[in-house]
Amino acid sequence: MAKELSSLQKERLNYQPKLPGVLANGVKNLSMKQGEPTGAVADEADIKALFKNSFGMPIVTFEKGSNDVSSKQRNVGVILSGGQAPGGHNVIAGLYDALKEANRENKLYGFLGGPSGIIDGEYIEFTDEYIDAHRNTGGFDIIGSGRTKLETEEQFKKTWDNCKKLGISAVVIIGGDDSNTNAATLGEYFMANNAGIQVIGCPKTIDGDLKNDYIEVSFGFDTATKTYSELISNIQRDVRSAKKYWHFIKLMGRSATHVGLECALQTQPNITLISEEVEQKKMSLAQIVDYMAGIIAKRAEMGKNFGVALIPEGVIEFIPEMKAMIANLNDTLAAAKDFDNLSQQEKIDFVESKLDSASAAVFKSLPRLIQNQLLMDRDPHGNVQVSKIETEKLLIEMIKVKLNEMKKNGQYNGKFSDQAHFFGYEGRCAFPTNFDADYCYSLGYNAFALIQFGLSGYLSSIRNLTAPASEWLAGGIPLTMMMNMERRHGKMKPVIQKALVDLNGPVFKKLEANREQWALNDDYVFVGAIQYFGPSSVCDTTTKTLALEKECGKKCECACK
Ligand code: FBP
């Protein structure tokens, strides 16, 4: 039986994504301009020493022109890496279209299940029909994704062998900061060994933390934040109708709070925690609880025993005492032998005996549920899997205790009834918005342009994104430019630095200026579902974050520039 398609899917298959004006005339009508040599965001000497061949390359931009490099026959491989983000299929479609336009004999291979596919030689060759069936759809199911870290000599060797077998001269890695760190190390390895294989990255992550002057946003952020905002605003309407619950909504975003901040600006909830602010103000867990309980009590005085609070997924790692404890825990677990064979109680006893006294005290103070979640496996990059830590429930439990205390002291006379939610996976595979569909297609198409000009160790860069697509700028930036040294698995490693929320930037300032008002008044905004067809103001506008950063960049000197 033929696969059943929804009406929207049928229509979306026919959507023609827009390209930046400079790319719209085709890859053959392009020339490349090189800028100044680049450095690294921090720890430059270490990065330079580790990336002897790929450090310091210039930023490049494309201009209309002509070239004689497009038509050379090429086989290219592509990997989807890390968490799903809406638009991944379009990156591959853009890459495929550019590659076939350059030379019909070119081939695109998709490695299956993430980086492990290239190591194990699991792949498919893309065809017109297969690509056409995935245009403008969400998900990464076109070839699957995975989180295997590409870092050992053995993995690089296998990757090289598999590329040789398929005659692949360029690999495109579509991923976030960790995956593009893989791209940088693989690119350096190929250069050092004269393998003749280029590596190009594409900036993906719903978290929005892979960004700088040249990467204005990672793809998927637009669609994911609009999806979550729709859900939040539906809950806000429910809250205003029933007037009986406090909804605590944890929002995805492993580390930075860009997702939470964008959703807050779109929906105007009563409470929004920002991890970066928690860290800057050195707020303890108890202080966060006091802050939230304070708002709950004030609203109760107004007769409002309801509200909506947004909790960033990664906040636990930004609370100083927790951060220190988690770092200590990560090092302890990295050094522990046979930890997995212990019973849960033995694990807890072991950890409590090995942590330093301050960290042990923090760990012991947590409910058993959270202790267990903190001991779960790290991801392949050594990160705690914060999506599995139920911070929203931890806060609810602690707030209940606090409100009871306040009740005894006559500081609170309300009724607290809670609902906990976690929005993350709901938004990662949504149909990409028009913005993400266009942006992703452009990133993929542009990745081929970087390949045809012989570049390696570069990230595909499409800029000027608040303007119409015809005015977008295209080019590439060296991956090493975004790197610094960080502690992973107990050792210092070169990694792409995450872009956290800038507390002096216009996006946070907007929240700061309004949050007291939003806490007590119910200024909820009801955003509704993503629209794909209709007026451009409804269908094509991107995020408030991008708009504010752009507007501010024109007139001020803050870090958003
Ligand atoms: P990427 O950085 O790989 O894009 O993944 C982001 C993310 O969606 C985080 O927001 C979340 O913490 C994590 O992935 C969840 O990972 P998993 O899909 O492995 O459960």
XYZ file of C-alpha atoms and ligand atoms in Angstrom:
581
model
C 0.000 0.000 0.000
C 1.314 3.475 -0.892
C 2.424 5.599 2.049
C -0.392 7.846 3.287
C 0.531 11.537 3.120
C -1.272 14.297 4.991
C -2.657 17.193 2.948
C -0.024 19.469 4.452
C 2.765 17.054 3.585
C 1.567 16.872 -0.015
C 1.528 20.660 -0.272
C 4.878 21.053 1.448
C 6.569 18.644 -0.956
C 5.864 21.233 -3.664
C 7.181 24.230 -1.728
C 10.184 25.761 -3.506
C 12.602 27.077 -0.875
C 14.160 30.469 -1.509
C 17.901 30.975 -1.991
C 20.033 34.064 -1.273
C 20.226 36.248 -4.413
C 23.914 35.487 -4.791
C 23.256 31.733 -4.984
C 20.068 31.935 -7.009
C 21.946 32.117 -10.318
C 23.527 28.759 -9.670
C 26.841 27.454 -8.405
C 28.507 28.044 -11.776
C 27.905 31.787 -11.535
C 29.790 32.342 -8.309
C 33.162 33.697 -7.327
C 34.750 33.601 -3.877
C 36.265 36.451 -1.884
C 38.669 35.805 1.002
C 38.837 37.984 4.118
C 41.473 38.347 6.818
C 43.011 35.316 8.622
C 41.053 34.264 11.727
C 41.949 33.325 15.324
C 40.038 31.347 17.964
C 37.437 32.555 20.484
C 39.827 31.675 23.343
C 42.913 29.570 24.124
C 44.320 30.499 20.726
C 47.794 29.025 21.281
C 46.347 25.610 22.206
C 43.941 25.599 19.268
C 46.707 26.664 16.883
C 48.965 23.860 18.146
C 46.207 21.253 17.825
C 44.982 22.377 14.398
C 48.289 22.984 12.652
C 46.803 22.703 9.160
C 43.387 24.253 9.547
C 43.943 27.068 12.052
C 43.834 30.694 10.919
C 42.083 30.285 7.540
C 40.161 33.338 6.273
C 36.415 33.962 6.293
C 35.058 33.660 2.751
C 32.066 35.252 1.027
C 30.466 34.446 -2.304
C 29.777 36.992 -4.993
C 28.146 36.803 -8.383
C 30.772 35.870 -10.963
C 31.935 32.810 -12.806
C 34.221 29.877 -12.101
C 35.613 26.816 -13.789
C 35.493 24.542 -10.732
C 31.790 23.636 -10.584
C 31.645 21.010 -13.264
C 34.426 18.733 -11.935
C 32.916 15.342 -11.065
C 32.617 14.838 -7.299
C 31.211 12.317 -4.864
C 30.114 13.809 -1.565
C 29.027 12.168 1.705
C 26.644 13.671 4.253
C 25.942 12.932 7.926
C 23.166 14.153 10.210
C 24.602 14.345 13.702
C 23.158 14.901 17.190
C 19.629 15.913 18.133
C 16.974 16.336 15.456
C 16.182 19.878 14.285
C 13.510 20.918 11.777
C 14.973 21.498 8.324
C 17.690 18.830 8.209
C 16.077 17.224 5.172
C 16.233 20.529 3.328
C 19.958 20.927 4.018
C 20.426 17.617 2.231
C 18.019 18.641 -0.565
C 19.916 21.925 -1.110
C 23.249 20.105 -1.160
C 21.872 17.519 -3.590
C 20.378 20.092 -5.948
C 23.598 22.155 -6.083
C 25.694 19.049 -6.633
C 23.509 17.741 -9.467
C 23.261 21.186 -11.013
C 27.085 21.393 -11.083
C 27.456 18.004 -12.728
C 24.712 15.431 -13.245
C 27.323 12.674 -12.721
C 28.015 13.845 -9.151
C 26.849 11.505 -6.415
C 25.610 12.183 -2.904
C 25.916 9.444 -0.289
C 24.059 9.636 3.019
C 25.714 7.861 5.960
C 23.157 6.139 8.154
C 22.522 6.763 11.842
C 24.933 9.665 12.372
C 28.743 9.588 12.537
C 28.721 5.825 13.221
C 27.483 5.384 9.622
C 30.664 6.785 8.125
C 32.837 4.749 10.509
C 31.007 1.499 9.762
C 30.410 2.188 6.074
C 26.607 2.133 6.315
C 25.196 4.366 3.588
C 22.661 4.995 0.838
C 23.089 6.818 -2.448
C 20.491 9.563 -2.851
C 18.226 9.592 -5.897
C 15.878 12.279 -7.228
C 12.838 10.311 -6.028
C 14.169 9.810 -2.522
C 15.124 13.467 -2.122
C 11.800 14.633 -3.578
C 9.888 12.573 -1.027
C 11.623 14.405 1.826
C 11.589 18.023 0.696
C 10.377 20.506 3.336
C 9.563 17.758 5.828
C 10.662 17.626 9.469
C 12.748 14.907 11.083
C 16.092 13.321 10.339
C 14.601 10.014 9.210
C 15.928 10.521 5.685
C 19.173 8.863 6.908
C 18.827 8.936 10.707
C 21.101 10.622 13.225
C 23.352 9.647 16.121
C 25.716 11.022 18.744
C 28.844 8.924 18.189
C 31.872 11.112 18.794
C 34.373 10.998 15.936
C 37.678 11.400 17.714
C 39.966 8.388 17.705
C 42.670 7.629 15.160
C 40.966 4.291 14.489
C 37.615 5.989 13.706
C 39.328 8.487 11.400
C 41.135 5.699 9.566
C 37.902 3.750 9.052
C 36.170 6.928 7.871
C 38.966 7.537 5.375
C 38.783 3.935 4.101
C 35.019 4.153 3.635
C 35.320 7.463 1.789
C 38.015 5.969 -0.464
C 35.768 3.009 -1.318
C 33.040 5.383 -2.510
C 35.399 7.877 -4.170
C 34.192 10.572 -1.752
C 36.198 13.800 -1.852
C 34.056 15.835 0.572
C 32.002 15.128 3.685
C 29.281 17.444 5.016
C 28.520 17.137 8.732
C 25.211 18.657 9.764
C 25.357 19.197 13.499
C 25.612 21.336 16.616
C 28.676 22.458 18.551
C 29.853 18.949 19.447
C 29.258 17.577 15.947
C 31.021 20.506 14.313
C 33.893 19.953 16.743
C 33.992 16.449 15.186
C 33.989 18.107 11.758
C 36.959 20.304 12.706
C 39.027 17.376 14.034
C 38.195 15.167 11.073
C 39.046 17.989 8.649
C 42.387 18.512 10.400
C 43.132 14.774 10.258
C 42.417 14.608 6.521
C 44.581 17.677 5.880
C 47.451 16.366 8.003
C 47.370 13.098 6.069
C 46.875 14.651 2.613
C 43.748 12.525 2.248
C 42.232 14.856 -0.336
C 38.890 14.810 1.504
C 37.264 18.088 2.444
C 35.013 18.500 5.504
C 32.264 21.128 5.700
C 29.891 21.727 8.643
C 26.325 23.063 8.709
C 25.020 24.790 11.879
C 22.173 22.771 13.372
C 20.573 22.761 16.807
C 17.229 23.800 18.176
C 19.176 25.085 21.210
C 20.291 28.165 19.237
C 23.692 28.172 20.930
C 25.837 27.742 17.838
C 26.043 31.344 16.763
C 28.291 34.352 16.281
C 28.587 37.302 13.878
C 28.590 34.960 10.888
C 26.159 32.316 12.095
C 23.166 34.405 13.093
C 21.131 31.373 14.143
C 21.399 27.599 14.006
C 18.684 25.947 11.964
C 15.695 24.450 13.747
C 15.585 27.158 16.426
C 12.898 29.075 14.530
C 10.533 26.107 14.128
C 11.157 24.590 17.556
C 10.576 27.842 19.466
C 7.401 28.519 17.477
C 6.141 25.014 18.237
C 6.839 25.362 21.975
C 5.341 28.862 22.015
C 2.155 27.533 20.514
C 1.952 24.872 23.246
C 2.799 27.377 26.001
C 0.203 29.834 24.818
C -2.426 27.103 24.606
C -1.657 26.300 28.241
C -1.854 30.006 29.104
C -5.352 30.119 27.671
C -6.259 27.041 29.702
C -4.792 28.681 32.803
C -6.779 31.840 32.248
C -9.928 29.807 31.674
C -9.705 27.365 34.591
C -7.713 29.551 37.026
C -6.618 26.560 39.090
C -3.116 25.387 38.223
C 0.433 26.573 38.192
C 2.072 25.031 35.117
C 5.818 24.474 35.344
C 7.159 24.009 31.834
C 10.697 22.810 31.302
C 11.959 23.756 27.851
C 14.708 22.065 25.892
C 18.041 23.716 25.411
C 20.902 21.682 26.855
C 22.853 24.607 28.131
C 21.963 28.087 26.895
C 18.497 29.594 27.529
C 17.909 30.956 24.014
C 14.858 28.698 23.600
C 13.333 29.779 26.928
C 14.040 33.441 26.249
C 12.544 33.369 22.753
C 9.441 31.507 23.983
C 9.074 34.001 26.844
C 9.156 36.951 24.440
C 6.608 35.264 22.226
C 4.168 34.254 24.975
C 4.809 36.533 28.025
C 4.434 34.002 30.868
C 4.494 34.872 34.591
C 7.935 33.486 35.405
C 10.937 32.777 33.166
C 14.175 31.461 34.616
C 17.293 32.290 32.634
C 20.203 29.964 33.410
C 22.853 32.528 32.492
C 21.342 35.034 34.942
C 21.206 32.399 37.675
C 24.910 31.844 37.144
C 25.810 35.525 36.977
C 23.891 36.324 40.156
C 25.288 33.154 41.756
C 21.771 32.159 42.759
C 21.499 29.064 44.906
C 18.675 26.583 44.461
C 17.095 28.008 47.615
C 17.206 31.552 46.172
C 15.531 30.409 42.957
C 12.813 28.767 45.028
C 12.398 31.978 47.081
C 12.100 34.053 43.904
C 9.443 31.808 42.398
C 7.529 31.344 45.657
C 7.538 35.135 46.071
C 5.724 35.604 42.744
C 3.315 32.757 43.509
C 2.483 34.395 46.873
C 1.983 37.855 45.358
C -0.360 36.464 42.744
C -2.224 34.544 45.464
C -2.775 37.845 47.292
C -4.441 39.093 44.104
C -6.659 35.997 44.142
C -4.690 34.364 41.325
C -3.700 30.861 42.319
C -2.540 30.060 38.821
C 0.242 30.894 36.433
C 2.861 29.689 33.998
C 6.584 29.325 34.701
C 9.255 28.492 32.117
C 12.245 26.498 33.351
C 15.295 26.060 31.110
C 16.374 22.461 30.698
C 19.971 23.209 31.615
C 19.422 25.491 34.639
C 20.658 22.856 37.061
C 24.170 23.165 35.617
C 24.185 26.944 36.115
C 23.356 26.982 39.820
C 26.856 27.452 41.269
C 26.647 24.760 43.964
C 25.109 22.322 41.446
C 27.612 23.210 38.742
C 30.534 22.487 41.066
C 28.897 19.266 42.217
C 28.167 18.106 38.620
C 31.750 18.888 37.512
C 33.069 16.917 40.480
C 30.585 14.133 39.730
C 31.589 14.011 36.033
C 35.275 13.647 36.961
C 34.422 11.018 39.586
C 32.336 8.993 37.130
C 34.952 9.334 34.356
C 37.542 7.779 36.693
C 35.231 5.124 38.195
C 35.747 1.538 37.068
C 32.834 -0.940 36.889
C 30.398 1.755 38.010
C 27.684 0.353 35.758
C 27.811 -2.987 37.559
C 26.893 -1.456 40.938
C 23.352 -1.432 42.317
C 21.670 1.993 42.499
C 22.281 2.244 46.265
C 25.924 1.230 45.803
C 26.293 3.883 43.117
C 24.929 6.546 45.442
C 27.148 5.396 48.339
C 30.185 5.302 46.039
C 29.556 8.803 44.688
C 28.916 10.267 48.142
C 32.191 8.795 49.384
C 34.214 10.113 46.424
C 32.815 13.638 46.009
C 34.513 16.487 47.866
C 32.672 17.425 51.048
C 30.802 20.451 49.612
C 29.636 18.494 46.540
C 28.703 15.489 48.655
C 26.526 17.732 50.838
C 24.738 19.166 47.778
C 24.255 15.699 46.293
C 22.855 14.367 49.584
C 20.397 17.261 49.835
C 18.665 16.268 46.577
C 15.627 13.994 46.379
C 16.429 10.414 45.382
C 14.679 10.899 42.015
C 17.092 13.664 41.033
C 20.128 11.788 42.424
C 19.253 8.822 40.218
C 18.807 11.061 37.194
C 22.203 12.691 37.799
C 23.861 9.278 37.791
C 22.453 8.239 34.407
C 24.898 7.656 31.546
C 26.684 10.719 30.136
C 26.204 11.408 26.438
C 29.157 10.453 24.187
C 30.593 13.942 24.692
C 30.677 13.530 28.475
C 27.673 15.806 29.114
C 25.056 15.086 31.774
C 21.816 14.321 29.925
C 19.937 17.305 31.331
C 16.816 16.431 29.344
C 16.430 13.499 31.738
C 16.687 15.550 34.931
C 13.233 16.604 36.084
C 14.181 20.059 37.332
C 10.587 21.223 36.988
C 9.514 18.564 39.503
C 12.425 19.357 41.822
C 11.366 23.011 41.855
C 7.709 22.155 42.409
C 8.578 19.991 45.420
C 10.868 22.616 46.924
C 8.322 25.391 46.309
C 5.630 23.388 48.099
C 7.870 23.151 51.158
C 8.631 26.875 50.962
C 4.960 27.847 50.580
C 4.066 25.715 53.602
C 6.694 27.550 55.633
C 5.374 30.872 54.372
C 1.837 29.831 55.281
C 2.939 29.136 58.857
C 4.524 32.605 59.019
C 1.420 34.250 57.592
C 3.233 35.224 54.366
C 1.084 33.123 52.058
C -2.549 32.295 52.059
C -3.128 30.700 48.673
C -3.627 27.279 47.154
C -0.847 25.784 45.058
C -1.871 23.094 42.605
C 0.767 22.107 40.055
C 1.170 20.615 36.589
C 4.599 19.723 35.209
C 5.510 19.594 31.512
C 8.629 19.112 29.454
C 8.563 20.445 25.893
C 11.512 19.311 23.844
C 10.996 16.350 21.561
C 7.635 17.830 20.497
C 9.409 20.539 18.515
C 12.479 18.867 17.071
C 10.819 17.168 14.103
C 8.028 19.608 13.242
C 7.541 20.590 9.596
C 10.122 23.359 9.159
C 8.707 26.872 9.040
C 9.135 28.732 5.765
C 12.160 30.417 7.353
C 13.815 27.125 8.331
C 12.879 25.523 4.993
C 14.567 28.392 3.096
C 17.509 28.760 5.473
C 18.285 25.037 5.530
C 18.040 24.656 1.779
C 20.409 27.628 1.436
C 22.868 26.172 3.977
C 23.036 22.901 2.043
C 23.294 24.573 -1.347
C 26.000 26.858 0.036
C 27.884 23.876 1.502
C 28.356 22.623 -2.040
C 29.650 26.052 -3.089
C 32.283 25.796 -0.319
C 33.197 22.326 -1.565
C 33.568 23.364 -5.202
C 36.020 26.095 -4.203
C 38.149 23.448 -2.457
C 37.580 24.575 1.141
C 37.801 22.289 4.159
C 37.295 22.842 7.884
C 34.595 25.468 7.158
C 31.061 26.015 8.427
C 28.388 27.003 5.907
C 27.300 30.586 6.677
C 24.141 32.355 5.467
C 23.637 35.824 6.944
C 21.425 38.919 6.978
C 18.544 36.634 7.858
C 15.977 39.223 8.905
C 16.000 40.614 5.358
C 14.133 38.882 2.523
C 15.966 35.745 1.342
C 17.024 37.480 -1.873
C 19.234 39.749 0.282
C 20.813 36.993 2.366
C 24.623 36.744 2.230
C 26.470 33.477 1.643
C 29.957 32.276 2.570
C 31.877 30.236 5.097
C 33.827 30.551 8.343
C 36.667 28.364 9.597
C 35.484 26.012 12.353
C 38.619 26.650 14.406
C 37.570 30.278 14.762
C 34.755 29.157 17.094
C 36.899 26.892 19.275
C 38.356 27.005 22.781
C 39.553 24.462 25.364
C 37.034 22.883 27.764
C 37.039 20.064 30.267
C 35.382 16.885 28.944
C 35.536 13.412 30.509
C 37.990 14.851 33.038
C 40.445 16.181 30.371
C 40.938 19.507 28.528
C 39.699 19.177 24.923
C 39.356 21.563 21.955
C 35.643 22.244 21.395
C 33.418 24.810 19.718
C 32.369 27.303 22.377
C 28.637 27.450 23.065
C 27.085 30.891 22.633
C 25.169 31.537 25.847
C 22.522 34.221 26.368
C 24.202 37.632 26.543
C 22.831 39.322 29.661
C 23.817 42.727 28.252
C 22.174 41.990 24.917
C 18.814 43.285 23.691
C 16.947 39.984 23.971
C 17.519 39.486 27.676
C 17.052 43.238 28.280
C 13.603 43.018 26.731
C 12.613 40.260 29.148
C 14.167 42.100 32.082
C 12.225 45.256 31.289
C 8.906 43.427 31.167
C 9.024 40.487 33.523
C 7.731 42.208 36.664
C 4.683 43.299 34.759
C 4.203 39.843 33.214
C 4.593 38.204 36.646
C 1.505 39.832 38.117
C -0.643 40.843 35.174
C -1.790 38.211 32.771
C -0.326 39.670 29.604
C -0.295 36.302 27.897
C 0.121 36.299 24.118
C -1.652 33.564 22.176
C 0.553 32.778 19.220
C -1.326 29.937 17.548
C 0.119 27.261 15.293
C 2.863 27.734 12.716
C 1.371 28.830 9.395
C 2.876 27.747 6.099
C 0.486 29.415 3.675
C -0.981 32.884 4.026
C 0.213 36.447 4.586
C 3.992 36.829 4.717
C 3.782 38.658 8.076
C 2.304 35.472 9.560
C 4.237 32.832 7.611
C 7.724 34.166 6.965
C 8.721 36.234 9.996
C 11.553 34.727 11.977
C 12.245 34.911 15.718
C 12.074 37.868 18.081
C 15.637 36.994 19.099
C 16.985 37.551 15.596
C 14.916 40.685 15.076
C 16.095 42.262 18.352
C 19.722 41.328 17.768
C 19.595 42.763 14.285
C 17.890 45.969 15.383
C 20.349 46.428 18.238
C 23.364 45.558 16.077
C 22.580 48.545 13.897
C 22.824 51.072 16.683
C 24.800 49.838 19.683
C 28.073 48.273 20.723
C 26.759 45.454 22.912
C 27.913 41.876 22.529
C 25.013 41.042 20.209
C 26.851 42.677 17.313
P 21.992 19.035 19.623
O 22.872 19.968 20.386
O 22.683 17.810 19.166
O 21.295 19.749 18.509
O 20.832 18.502 20.574
C 20.095 19.369 21.329
C 19.080 18.680 22.195
O 17.808 18.709 21.593
C 19.063 19.342 23.568
O 18.174 20.419 23.595
C 18.724 18.203 24.472
O 19.277 18.379 25.749
C 19.349 17.033 23.809
O 19.397 17.322 22.439
C 18.592 15.752 24.025
O 19.322 14.706 23.488
P 18.741 13.316 23.043
O 18.113 13.515 21.717
O 19.969 12.479 22.904
O 17.780 12.866 24.070
